[in-house]
PDB file of N, CA and C in Angstrom:
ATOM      1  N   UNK A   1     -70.955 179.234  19.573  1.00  0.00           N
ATOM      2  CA  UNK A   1     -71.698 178.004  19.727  1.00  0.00           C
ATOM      3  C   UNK A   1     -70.734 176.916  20.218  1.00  0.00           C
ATOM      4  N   UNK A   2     -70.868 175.995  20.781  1.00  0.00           N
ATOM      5  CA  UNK A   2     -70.387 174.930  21.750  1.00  0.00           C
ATOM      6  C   UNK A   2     -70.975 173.921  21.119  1.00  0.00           C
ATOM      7  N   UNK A   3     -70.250 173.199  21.005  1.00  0.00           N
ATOM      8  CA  UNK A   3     -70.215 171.537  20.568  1.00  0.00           C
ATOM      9  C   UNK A   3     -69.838 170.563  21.430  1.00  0.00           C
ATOM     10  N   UNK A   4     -69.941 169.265  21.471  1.00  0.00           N
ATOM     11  CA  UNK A   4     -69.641 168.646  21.954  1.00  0.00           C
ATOM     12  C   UNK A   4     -68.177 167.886  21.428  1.00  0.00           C
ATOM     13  N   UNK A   5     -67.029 167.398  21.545  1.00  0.00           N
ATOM     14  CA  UNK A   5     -66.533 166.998  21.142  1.00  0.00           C
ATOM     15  C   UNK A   5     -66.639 165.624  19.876  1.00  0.00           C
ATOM     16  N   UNK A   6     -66.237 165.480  18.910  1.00  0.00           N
ATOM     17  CA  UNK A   6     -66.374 164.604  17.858  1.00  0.00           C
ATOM     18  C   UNK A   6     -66.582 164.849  16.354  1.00  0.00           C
ATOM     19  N   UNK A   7     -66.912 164.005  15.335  1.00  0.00           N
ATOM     20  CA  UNK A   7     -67.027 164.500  14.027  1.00  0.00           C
ATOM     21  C   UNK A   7     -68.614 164.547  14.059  1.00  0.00           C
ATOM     22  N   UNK A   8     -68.645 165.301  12.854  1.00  0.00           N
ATOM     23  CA  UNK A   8     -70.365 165.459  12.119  1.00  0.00           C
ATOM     24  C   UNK A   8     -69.778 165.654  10.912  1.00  0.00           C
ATOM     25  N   UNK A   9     -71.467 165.091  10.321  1.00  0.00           N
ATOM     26  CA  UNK A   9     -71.552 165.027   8.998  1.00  0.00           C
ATOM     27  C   UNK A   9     -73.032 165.888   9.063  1.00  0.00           C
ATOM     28  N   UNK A  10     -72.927 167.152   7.701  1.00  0.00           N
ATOM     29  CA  UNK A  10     -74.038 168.361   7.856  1.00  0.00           C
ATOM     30  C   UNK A  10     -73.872 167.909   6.368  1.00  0.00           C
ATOM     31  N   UNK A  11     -75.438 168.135   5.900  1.00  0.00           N
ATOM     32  CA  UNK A  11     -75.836 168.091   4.331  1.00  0.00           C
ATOM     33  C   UNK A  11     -76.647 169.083   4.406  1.00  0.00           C
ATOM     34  N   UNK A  12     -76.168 169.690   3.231  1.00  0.00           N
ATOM     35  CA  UNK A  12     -76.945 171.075   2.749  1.00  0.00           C
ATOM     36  C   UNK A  12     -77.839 170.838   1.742  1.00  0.00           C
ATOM     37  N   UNK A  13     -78.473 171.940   1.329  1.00  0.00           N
ATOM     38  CA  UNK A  13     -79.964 171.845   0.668  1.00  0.00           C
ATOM     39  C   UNK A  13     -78.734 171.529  -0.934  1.00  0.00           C
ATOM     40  N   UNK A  14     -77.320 171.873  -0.969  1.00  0.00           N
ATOM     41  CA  UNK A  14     -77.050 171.858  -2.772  1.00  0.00           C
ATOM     42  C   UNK A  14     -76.521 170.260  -2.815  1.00  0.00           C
ATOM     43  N   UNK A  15     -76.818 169.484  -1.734  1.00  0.00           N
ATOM     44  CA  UNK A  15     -76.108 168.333  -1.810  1.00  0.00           C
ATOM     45  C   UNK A  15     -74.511 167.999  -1.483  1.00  0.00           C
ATOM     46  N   UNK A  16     -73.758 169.303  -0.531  1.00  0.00           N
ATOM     47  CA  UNK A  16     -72.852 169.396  -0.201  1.00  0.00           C
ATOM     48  C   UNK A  16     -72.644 168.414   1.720  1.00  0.00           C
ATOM     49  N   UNK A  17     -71.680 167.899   1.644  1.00  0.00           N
ATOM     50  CA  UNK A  17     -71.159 167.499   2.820  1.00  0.00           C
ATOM     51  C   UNK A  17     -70.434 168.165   3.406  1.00  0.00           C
ATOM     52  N   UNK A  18     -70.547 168.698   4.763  1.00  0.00           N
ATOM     53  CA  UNK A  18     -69.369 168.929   5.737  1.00  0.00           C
ATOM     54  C   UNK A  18     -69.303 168.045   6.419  1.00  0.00           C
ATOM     55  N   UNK A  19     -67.885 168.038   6.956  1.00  0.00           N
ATOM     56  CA  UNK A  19     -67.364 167.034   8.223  1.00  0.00           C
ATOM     57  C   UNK A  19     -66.803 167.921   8.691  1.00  0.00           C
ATOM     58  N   UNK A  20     -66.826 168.013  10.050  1.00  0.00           N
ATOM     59  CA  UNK A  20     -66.990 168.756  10.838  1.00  0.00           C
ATOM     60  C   UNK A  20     -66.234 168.285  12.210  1.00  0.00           C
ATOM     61  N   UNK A  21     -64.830 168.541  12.351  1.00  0.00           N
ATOM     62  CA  UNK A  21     -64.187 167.461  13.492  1.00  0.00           C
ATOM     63  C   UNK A  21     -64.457 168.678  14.748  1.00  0.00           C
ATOM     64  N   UNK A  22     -64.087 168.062  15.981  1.00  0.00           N
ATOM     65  CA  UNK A  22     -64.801 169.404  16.889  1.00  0.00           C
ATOM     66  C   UNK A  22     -63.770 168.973  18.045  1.00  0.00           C
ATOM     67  N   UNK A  23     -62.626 169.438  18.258  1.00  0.00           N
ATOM     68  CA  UNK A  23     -62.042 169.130  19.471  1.00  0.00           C
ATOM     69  C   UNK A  23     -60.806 170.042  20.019  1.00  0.00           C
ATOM     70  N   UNK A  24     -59.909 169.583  20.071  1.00  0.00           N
ATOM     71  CA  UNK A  24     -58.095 170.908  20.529  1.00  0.00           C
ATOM     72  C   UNK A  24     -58.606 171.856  19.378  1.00  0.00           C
ATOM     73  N   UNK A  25     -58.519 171.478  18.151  1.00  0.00           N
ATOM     74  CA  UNK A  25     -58.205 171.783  16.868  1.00  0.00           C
ATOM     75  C   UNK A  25     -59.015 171.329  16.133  1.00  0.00           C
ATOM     76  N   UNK A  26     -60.205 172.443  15.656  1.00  0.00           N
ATOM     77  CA  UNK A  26     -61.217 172.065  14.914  1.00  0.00           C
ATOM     78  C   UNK A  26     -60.749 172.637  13.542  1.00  0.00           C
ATOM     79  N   UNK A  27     -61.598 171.017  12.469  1.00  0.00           N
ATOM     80  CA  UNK A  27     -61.394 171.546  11.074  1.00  0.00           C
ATOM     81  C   UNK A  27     -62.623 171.365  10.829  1.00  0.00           C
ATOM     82  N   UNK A  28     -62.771 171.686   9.344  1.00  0.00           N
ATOM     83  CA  UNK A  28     -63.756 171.689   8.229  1.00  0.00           C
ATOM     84  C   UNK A  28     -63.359 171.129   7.072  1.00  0.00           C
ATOM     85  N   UNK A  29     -64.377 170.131   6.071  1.00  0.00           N
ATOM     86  CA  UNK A  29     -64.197 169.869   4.853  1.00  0.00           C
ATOM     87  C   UNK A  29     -65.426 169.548   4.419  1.00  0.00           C
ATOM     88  N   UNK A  30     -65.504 170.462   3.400  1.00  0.00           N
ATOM     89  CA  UNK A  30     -66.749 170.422   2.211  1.00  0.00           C
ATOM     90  C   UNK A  30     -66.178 169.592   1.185  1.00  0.00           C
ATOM     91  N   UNK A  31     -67.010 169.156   0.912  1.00  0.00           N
ATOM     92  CA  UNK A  31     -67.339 167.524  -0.298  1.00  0.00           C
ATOM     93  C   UNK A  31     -68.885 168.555  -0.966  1.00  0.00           C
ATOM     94  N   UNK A  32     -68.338 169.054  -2.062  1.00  0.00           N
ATOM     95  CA  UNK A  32     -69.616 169.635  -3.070  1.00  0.00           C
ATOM     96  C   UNK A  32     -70.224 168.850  -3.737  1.00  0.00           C
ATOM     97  N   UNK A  33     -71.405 168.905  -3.841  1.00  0.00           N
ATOM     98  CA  UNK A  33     -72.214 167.631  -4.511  1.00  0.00           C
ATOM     99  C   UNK A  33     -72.265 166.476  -4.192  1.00  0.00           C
ATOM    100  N   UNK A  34     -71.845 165.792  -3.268  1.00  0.00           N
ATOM    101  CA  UNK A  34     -71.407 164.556  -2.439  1.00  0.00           C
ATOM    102  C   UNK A  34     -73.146 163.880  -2.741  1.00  0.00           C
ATOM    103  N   UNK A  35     -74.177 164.827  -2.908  1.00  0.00           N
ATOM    104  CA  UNK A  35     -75.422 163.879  -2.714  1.00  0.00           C
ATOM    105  C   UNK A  35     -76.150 164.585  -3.506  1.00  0.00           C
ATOM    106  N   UNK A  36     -77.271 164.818  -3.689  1.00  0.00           N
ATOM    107  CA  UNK A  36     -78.521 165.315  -4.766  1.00  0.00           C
ATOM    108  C   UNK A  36     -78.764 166.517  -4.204  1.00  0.00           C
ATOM    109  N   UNK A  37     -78.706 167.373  -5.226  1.00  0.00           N
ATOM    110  CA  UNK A  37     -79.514 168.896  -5.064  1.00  0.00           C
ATOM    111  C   UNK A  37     -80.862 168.441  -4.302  1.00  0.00           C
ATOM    112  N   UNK A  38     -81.170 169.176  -3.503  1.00  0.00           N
ATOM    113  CA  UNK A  38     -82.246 169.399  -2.824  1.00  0.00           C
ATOM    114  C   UNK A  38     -83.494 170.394  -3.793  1.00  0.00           C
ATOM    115  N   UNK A  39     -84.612 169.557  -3.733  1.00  0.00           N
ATOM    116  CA  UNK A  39     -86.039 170.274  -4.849  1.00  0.00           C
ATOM    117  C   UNK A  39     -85.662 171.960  -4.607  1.00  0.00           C
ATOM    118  N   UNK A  40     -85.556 172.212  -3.593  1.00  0.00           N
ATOM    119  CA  UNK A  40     -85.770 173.368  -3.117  1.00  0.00           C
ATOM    120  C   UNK A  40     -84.844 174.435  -4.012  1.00  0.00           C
ATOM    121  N   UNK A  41     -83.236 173.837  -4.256  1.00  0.00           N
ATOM    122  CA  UNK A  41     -82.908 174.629  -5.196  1.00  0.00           C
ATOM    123  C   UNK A  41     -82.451 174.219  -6.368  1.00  0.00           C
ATOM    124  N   UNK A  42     -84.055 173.844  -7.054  1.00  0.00           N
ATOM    125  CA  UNK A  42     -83.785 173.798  -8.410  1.00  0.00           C
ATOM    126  C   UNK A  42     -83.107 174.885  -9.072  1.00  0.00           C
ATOM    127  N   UNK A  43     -82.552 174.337 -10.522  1.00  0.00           N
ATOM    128  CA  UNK A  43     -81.487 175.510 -10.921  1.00  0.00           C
ATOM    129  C   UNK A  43     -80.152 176.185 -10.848  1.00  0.00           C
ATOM    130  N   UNK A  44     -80.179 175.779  -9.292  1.00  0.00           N
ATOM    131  CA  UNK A  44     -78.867 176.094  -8.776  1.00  0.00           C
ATOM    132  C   UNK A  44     -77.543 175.406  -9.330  1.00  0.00           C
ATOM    133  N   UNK A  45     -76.480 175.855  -9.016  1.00  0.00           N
ATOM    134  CA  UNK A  45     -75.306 175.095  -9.499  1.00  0.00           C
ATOM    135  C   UNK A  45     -74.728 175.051  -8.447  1.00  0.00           C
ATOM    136  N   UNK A  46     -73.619 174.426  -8.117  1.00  0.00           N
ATOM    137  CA  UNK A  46     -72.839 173.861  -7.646  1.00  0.00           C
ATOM    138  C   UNK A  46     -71.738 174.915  -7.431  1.00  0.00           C
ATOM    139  N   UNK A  47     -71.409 175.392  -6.225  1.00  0.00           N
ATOM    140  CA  UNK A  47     -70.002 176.590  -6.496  1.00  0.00           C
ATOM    141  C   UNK A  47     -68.774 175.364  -5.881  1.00  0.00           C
ATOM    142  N   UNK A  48     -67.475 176.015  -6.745  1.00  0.00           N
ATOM    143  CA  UNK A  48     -66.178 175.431  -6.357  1.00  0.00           C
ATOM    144  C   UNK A  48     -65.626 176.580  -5.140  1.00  0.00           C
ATOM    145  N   UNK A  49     -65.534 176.147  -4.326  1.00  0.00           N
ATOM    146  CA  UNK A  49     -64.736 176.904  -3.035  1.00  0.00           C
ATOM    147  C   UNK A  49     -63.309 176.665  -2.789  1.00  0.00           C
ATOM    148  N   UNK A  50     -63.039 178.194  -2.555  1.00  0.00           N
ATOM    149  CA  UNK A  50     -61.714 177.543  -2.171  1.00  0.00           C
ATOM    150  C   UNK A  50     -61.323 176.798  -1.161  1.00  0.00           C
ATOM    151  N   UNK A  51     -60.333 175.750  -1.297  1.00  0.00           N
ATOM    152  CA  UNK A  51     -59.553 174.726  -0.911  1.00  0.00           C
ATOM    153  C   UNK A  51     -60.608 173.589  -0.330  1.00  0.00           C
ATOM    154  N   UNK A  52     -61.977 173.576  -1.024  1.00  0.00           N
ATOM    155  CA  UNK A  52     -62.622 172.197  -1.119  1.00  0.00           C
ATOM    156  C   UNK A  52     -62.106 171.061  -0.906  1.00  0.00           C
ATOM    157  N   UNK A  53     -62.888 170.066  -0.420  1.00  0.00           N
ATOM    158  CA  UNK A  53     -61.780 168.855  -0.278  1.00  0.00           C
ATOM    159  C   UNK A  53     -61.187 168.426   0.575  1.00  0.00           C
ATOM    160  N   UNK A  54     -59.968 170.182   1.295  1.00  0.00           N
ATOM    161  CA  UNK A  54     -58.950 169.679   1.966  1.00  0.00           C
ATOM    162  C   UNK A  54     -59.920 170.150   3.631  1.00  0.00           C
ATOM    163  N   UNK A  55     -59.067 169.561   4.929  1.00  0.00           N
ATOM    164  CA  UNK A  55     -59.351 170.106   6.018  1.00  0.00           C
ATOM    165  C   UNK A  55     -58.592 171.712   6.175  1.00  0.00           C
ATOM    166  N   UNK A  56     -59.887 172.645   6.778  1.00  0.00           N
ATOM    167  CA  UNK A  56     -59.625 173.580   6.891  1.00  0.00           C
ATOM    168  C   UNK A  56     -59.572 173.951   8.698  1.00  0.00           C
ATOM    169  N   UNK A  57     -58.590 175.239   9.101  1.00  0.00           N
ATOM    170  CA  UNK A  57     -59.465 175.201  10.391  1.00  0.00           C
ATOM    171  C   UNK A  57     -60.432 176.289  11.238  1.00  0.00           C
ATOM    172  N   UNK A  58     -60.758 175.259  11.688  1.00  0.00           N
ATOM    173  CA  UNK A  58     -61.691 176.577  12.095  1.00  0.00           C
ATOM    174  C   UNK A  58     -61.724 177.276  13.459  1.00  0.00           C
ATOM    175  N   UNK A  59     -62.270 178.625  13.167  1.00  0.00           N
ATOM    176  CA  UNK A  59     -61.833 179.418  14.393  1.00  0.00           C
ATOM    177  C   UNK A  59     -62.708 179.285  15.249  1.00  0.00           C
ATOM    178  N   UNK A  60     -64.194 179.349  14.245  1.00  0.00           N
ATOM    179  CA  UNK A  60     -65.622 179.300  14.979  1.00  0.00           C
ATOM    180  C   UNK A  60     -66.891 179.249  14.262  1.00  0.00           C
ATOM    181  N   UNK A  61     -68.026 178.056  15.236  1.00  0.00           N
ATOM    182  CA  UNK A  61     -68.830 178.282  14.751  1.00  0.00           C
ATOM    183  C   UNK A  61     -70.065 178.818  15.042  1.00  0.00           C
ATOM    184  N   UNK A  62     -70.334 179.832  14.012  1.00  0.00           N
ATOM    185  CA  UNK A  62     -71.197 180.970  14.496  1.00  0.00           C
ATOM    186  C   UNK A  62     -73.114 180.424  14.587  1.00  0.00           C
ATOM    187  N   UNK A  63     -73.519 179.356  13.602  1.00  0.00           N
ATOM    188  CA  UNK A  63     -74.525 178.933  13.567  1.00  0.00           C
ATOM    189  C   UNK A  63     -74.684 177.982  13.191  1.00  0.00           C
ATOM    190  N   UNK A  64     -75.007 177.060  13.220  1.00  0.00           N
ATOM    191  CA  UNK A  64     -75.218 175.244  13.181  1.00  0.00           C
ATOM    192  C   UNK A  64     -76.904 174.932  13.674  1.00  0.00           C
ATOM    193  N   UNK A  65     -77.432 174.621  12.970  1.00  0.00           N
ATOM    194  CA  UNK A  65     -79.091 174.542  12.901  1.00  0.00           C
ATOM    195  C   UNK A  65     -79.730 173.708  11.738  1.00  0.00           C
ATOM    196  N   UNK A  66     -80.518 172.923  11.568  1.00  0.00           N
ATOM    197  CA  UNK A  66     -81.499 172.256  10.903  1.00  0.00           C
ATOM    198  C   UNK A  66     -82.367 173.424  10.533  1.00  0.00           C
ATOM    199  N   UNK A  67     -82.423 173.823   9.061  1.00  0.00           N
ATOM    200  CA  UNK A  67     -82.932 174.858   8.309  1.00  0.00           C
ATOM    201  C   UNK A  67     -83.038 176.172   8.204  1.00  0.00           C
ATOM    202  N   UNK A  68     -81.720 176.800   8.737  1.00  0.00           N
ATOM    203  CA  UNK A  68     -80.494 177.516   8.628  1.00  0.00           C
ATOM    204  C   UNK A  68     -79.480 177.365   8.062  1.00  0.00           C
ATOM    205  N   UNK A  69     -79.004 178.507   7.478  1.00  0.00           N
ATOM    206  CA  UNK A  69     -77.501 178.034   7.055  1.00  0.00           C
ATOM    207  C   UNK A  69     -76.797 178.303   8.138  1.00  0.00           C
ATOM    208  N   UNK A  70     -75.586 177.233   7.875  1.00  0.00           N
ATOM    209  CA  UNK A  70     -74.769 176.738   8.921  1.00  0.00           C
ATOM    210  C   UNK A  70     -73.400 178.269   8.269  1.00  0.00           C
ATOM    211  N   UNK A  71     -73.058 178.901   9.282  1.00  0.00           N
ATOM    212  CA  UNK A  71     -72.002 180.294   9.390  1.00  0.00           C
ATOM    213  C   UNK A  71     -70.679 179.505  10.286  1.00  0.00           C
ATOM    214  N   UNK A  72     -69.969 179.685   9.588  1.00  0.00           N
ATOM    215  CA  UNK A  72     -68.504 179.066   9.962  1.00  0.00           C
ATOM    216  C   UNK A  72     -67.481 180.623  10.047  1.00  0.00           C
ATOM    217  N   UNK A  73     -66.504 180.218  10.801  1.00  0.00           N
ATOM    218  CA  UNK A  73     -65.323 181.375  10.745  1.00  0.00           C
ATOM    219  C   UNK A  73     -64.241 180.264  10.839  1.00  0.00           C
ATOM    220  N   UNK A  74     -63.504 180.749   9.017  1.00  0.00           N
ATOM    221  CA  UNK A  74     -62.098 179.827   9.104  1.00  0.00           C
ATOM    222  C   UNK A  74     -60.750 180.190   8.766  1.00  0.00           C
ATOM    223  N   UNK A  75     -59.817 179.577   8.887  1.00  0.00           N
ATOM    224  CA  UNK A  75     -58.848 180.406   8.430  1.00  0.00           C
ATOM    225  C   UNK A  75     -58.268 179.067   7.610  1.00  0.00           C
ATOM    226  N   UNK A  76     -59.052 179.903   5.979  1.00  0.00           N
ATOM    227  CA  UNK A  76     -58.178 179.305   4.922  1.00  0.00           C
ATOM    228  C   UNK A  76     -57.348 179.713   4.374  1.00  0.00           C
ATOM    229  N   UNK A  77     -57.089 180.675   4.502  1.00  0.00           N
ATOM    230  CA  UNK A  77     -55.028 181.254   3.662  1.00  0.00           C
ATOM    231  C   UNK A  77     -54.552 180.727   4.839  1.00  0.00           C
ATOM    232  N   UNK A  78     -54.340 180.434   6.339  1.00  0.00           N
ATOM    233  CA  UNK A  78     -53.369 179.751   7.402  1.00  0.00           C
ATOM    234  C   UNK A  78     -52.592 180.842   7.199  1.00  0.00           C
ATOM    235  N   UNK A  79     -53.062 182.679   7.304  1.00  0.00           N
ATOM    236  CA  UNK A  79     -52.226 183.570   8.287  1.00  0.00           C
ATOM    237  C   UNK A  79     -52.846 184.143   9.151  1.00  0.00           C
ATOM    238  N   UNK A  80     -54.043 183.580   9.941  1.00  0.00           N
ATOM    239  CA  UNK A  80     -54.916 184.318  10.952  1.00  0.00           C
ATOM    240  C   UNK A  80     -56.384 184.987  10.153  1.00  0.00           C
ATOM    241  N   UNK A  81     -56.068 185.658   8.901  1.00  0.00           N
ATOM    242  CA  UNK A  81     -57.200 186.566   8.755  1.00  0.00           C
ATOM    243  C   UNK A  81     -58.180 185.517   8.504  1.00  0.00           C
ATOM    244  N   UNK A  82     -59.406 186.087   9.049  1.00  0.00           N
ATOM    245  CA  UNK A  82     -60.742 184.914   8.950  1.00  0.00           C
ATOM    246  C   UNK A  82     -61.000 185.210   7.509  1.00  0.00           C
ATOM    247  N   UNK A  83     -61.781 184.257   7.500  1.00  0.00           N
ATOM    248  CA  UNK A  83     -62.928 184.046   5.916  1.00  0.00           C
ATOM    249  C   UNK A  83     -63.932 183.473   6.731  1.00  0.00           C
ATOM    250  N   UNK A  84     -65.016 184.031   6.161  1.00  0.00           N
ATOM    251  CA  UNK A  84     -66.523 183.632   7.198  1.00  0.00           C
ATOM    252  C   UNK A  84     -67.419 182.977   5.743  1.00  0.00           C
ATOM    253  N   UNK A  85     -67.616 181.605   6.056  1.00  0.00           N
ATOM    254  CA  UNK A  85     -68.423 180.839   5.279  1.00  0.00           C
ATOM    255  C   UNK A  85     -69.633 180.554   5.689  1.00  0.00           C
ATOM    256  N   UNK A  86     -70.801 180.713   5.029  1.00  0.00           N
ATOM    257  CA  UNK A  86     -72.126 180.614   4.620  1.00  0.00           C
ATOM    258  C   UNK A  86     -72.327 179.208   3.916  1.00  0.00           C
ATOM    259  N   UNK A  87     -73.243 178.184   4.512  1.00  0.00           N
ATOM    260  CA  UNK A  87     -73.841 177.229   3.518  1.00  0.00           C
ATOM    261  C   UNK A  87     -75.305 177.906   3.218  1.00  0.00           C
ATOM    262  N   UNK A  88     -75.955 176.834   2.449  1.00  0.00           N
ATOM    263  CA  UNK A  88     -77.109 177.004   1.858  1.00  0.00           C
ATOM    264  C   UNK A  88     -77.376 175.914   3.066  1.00  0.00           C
ATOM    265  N   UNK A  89     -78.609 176.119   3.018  1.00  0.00           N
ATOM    266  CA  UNK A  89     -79.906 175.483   4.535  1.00  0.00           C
ATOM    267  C   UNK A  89     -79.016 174.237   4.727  1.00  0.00           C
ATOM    268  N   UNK A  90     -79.197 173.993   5.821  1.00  0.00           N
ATOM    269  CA  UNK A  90     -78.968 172.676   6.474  1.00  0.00           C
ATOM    270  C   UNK A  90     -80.280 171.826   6.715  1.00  0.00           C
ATOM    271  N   UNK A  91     -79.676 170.547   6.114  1.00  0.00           N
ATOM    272  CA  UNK A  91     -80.783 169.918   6.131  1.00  0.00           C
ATOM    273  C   UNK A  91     -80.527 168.364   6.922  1.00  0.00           C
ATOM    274  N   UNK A  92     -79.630 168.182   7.567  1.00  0.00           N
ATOM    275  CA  UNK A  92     -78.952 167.091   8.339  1.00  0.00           C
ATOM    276  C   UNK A  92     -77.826 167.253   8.900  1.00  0.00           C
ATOM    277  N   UNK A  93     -78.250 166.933  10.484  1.00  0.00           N
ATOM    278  CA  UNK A  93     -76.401 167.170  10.905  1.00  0.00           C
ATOM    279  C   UNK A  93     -76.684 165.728  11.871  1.00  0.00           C
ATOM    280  N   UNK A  94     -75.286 165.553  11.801  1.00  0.00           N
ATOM    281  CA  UNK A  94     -75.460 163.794  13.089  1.00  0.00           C
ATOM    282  C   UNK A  94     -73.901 163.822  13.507  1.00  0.00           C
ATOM    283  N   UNK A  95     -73.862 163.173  14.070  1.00  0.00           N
ATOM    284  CA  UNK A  95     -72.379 163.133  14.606  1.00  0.00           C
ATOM    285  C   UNK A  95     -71.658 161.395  14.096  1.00  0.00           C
ATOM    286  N   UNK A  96     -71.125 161.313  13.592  1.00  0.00           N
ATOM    287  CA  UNK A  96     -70.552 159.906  12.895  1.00  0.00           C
ATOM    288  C   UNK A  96     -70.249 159.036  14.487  1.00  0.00           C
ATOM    289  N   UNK A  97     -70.260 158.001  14.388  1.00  0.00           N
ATOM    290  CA  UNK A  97     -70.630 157.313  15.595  1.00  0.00           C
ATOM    291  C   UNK A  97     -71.913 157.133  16.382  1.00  0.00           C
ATOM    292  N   UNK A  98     -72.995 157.753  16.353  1.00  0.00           N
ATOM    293  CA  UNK A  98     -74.558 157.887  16.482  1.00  0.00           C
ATOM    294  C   UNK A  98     -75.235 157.815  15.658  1.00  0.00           C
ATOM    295  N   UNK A  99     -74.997 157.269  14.120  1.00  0.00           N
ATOM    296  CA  UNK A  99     -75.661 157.081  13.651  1.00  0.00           C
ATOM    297  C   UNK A  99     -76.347 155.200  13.348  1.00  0.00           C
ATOM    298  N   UNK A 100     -76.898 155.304  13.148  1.00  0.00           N
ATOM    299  CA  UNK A 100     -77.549 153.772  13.046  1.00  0.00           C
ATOM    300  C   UNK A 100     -76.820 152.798  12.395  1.00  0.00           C
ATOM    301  N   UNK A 101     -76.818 153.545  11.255  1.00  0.00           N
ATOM    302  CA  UNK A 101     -75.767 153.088   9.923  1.00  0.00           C
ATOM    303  C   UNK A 101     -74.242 152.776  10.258  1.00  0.00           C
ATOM    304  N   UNK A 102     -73.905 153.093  11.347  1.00  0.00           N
ATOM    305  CA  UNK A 102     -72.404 153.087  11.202  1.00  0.00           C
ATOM    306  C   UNK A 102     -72.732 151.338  12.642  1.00  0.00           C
ATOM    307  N   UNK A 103     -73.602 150.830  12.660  1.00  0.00           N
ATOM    308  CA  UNK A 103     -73.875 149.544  13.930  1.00  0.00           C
ATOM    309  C   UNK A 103     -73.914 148.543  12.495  1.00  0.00           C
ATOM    310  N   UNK A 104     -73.388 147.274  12.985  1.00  0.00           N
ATOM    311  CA  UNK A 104     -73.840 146.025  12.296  1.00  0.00           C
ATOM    312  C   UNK A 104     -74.057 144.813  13.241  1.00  0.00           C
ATOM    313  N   UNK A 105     -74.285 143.882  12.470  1.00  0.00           N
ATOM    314  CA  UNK A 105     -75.037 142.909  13.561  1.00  0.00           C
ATOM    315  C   UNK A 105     -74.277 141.750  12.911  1.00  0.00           C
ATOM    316  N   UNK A 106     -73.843 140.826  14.165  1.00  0.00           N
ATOM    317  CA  UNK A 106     -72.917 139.980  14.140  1.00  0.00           C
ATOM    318  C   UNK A 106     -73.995 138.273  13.801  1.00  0.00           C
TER     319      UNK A 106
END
């Protein structure tokens, strides 16, 4: 999948954030719980992933969609071997700079 160059911000159905930088050298960082569980998965908990938090990078992304889960390929140990990450549904993606919210009025 092909992106355009820049950041995004993707919210998942558990209330997780990615940012999502997209350029030479693409990373990833999940922010878990950053916002409200979504109705949809009541019950659910919250998983701790490894190296949450930090920027990860990524090799590729395999699926990026509004009510799909978003399929990442990354390399979080930083010796080549992939780890292929799965979110739960996507339920917002925007690119930071296009959003409304980020304009103010003088």
């Amino acid at each position: 999948m092909t992106l355009e160059t820049g950041v995004y911000e993707i919210i998942t159905a558990t209330g997780s954030i990615y940012e999502l930088s997209v350029g030479q050298s693409s990373t990833l960082r999940r922010l878990p719980g950053a916002r409200p569980m979504h109705r949809s998965m009541d019950g659910a908990r919250i998983q701790s992933l490894r190296r949450d938090e930090e920027r990860v990078t990524v090799l590729s992304v395999e699926q990026l969609k509004i009510g799909r889960s978003a399929q990442f390929i990354l390399d979080l140990r930083q010796d080549g071997v992939p780890t292929f990450r799965f979110t739960s549904e996507v339920l917002e993606i925007s690119r930071i700079g296009d959003r409304r919210s980020d304009f103010y009025v003088i």
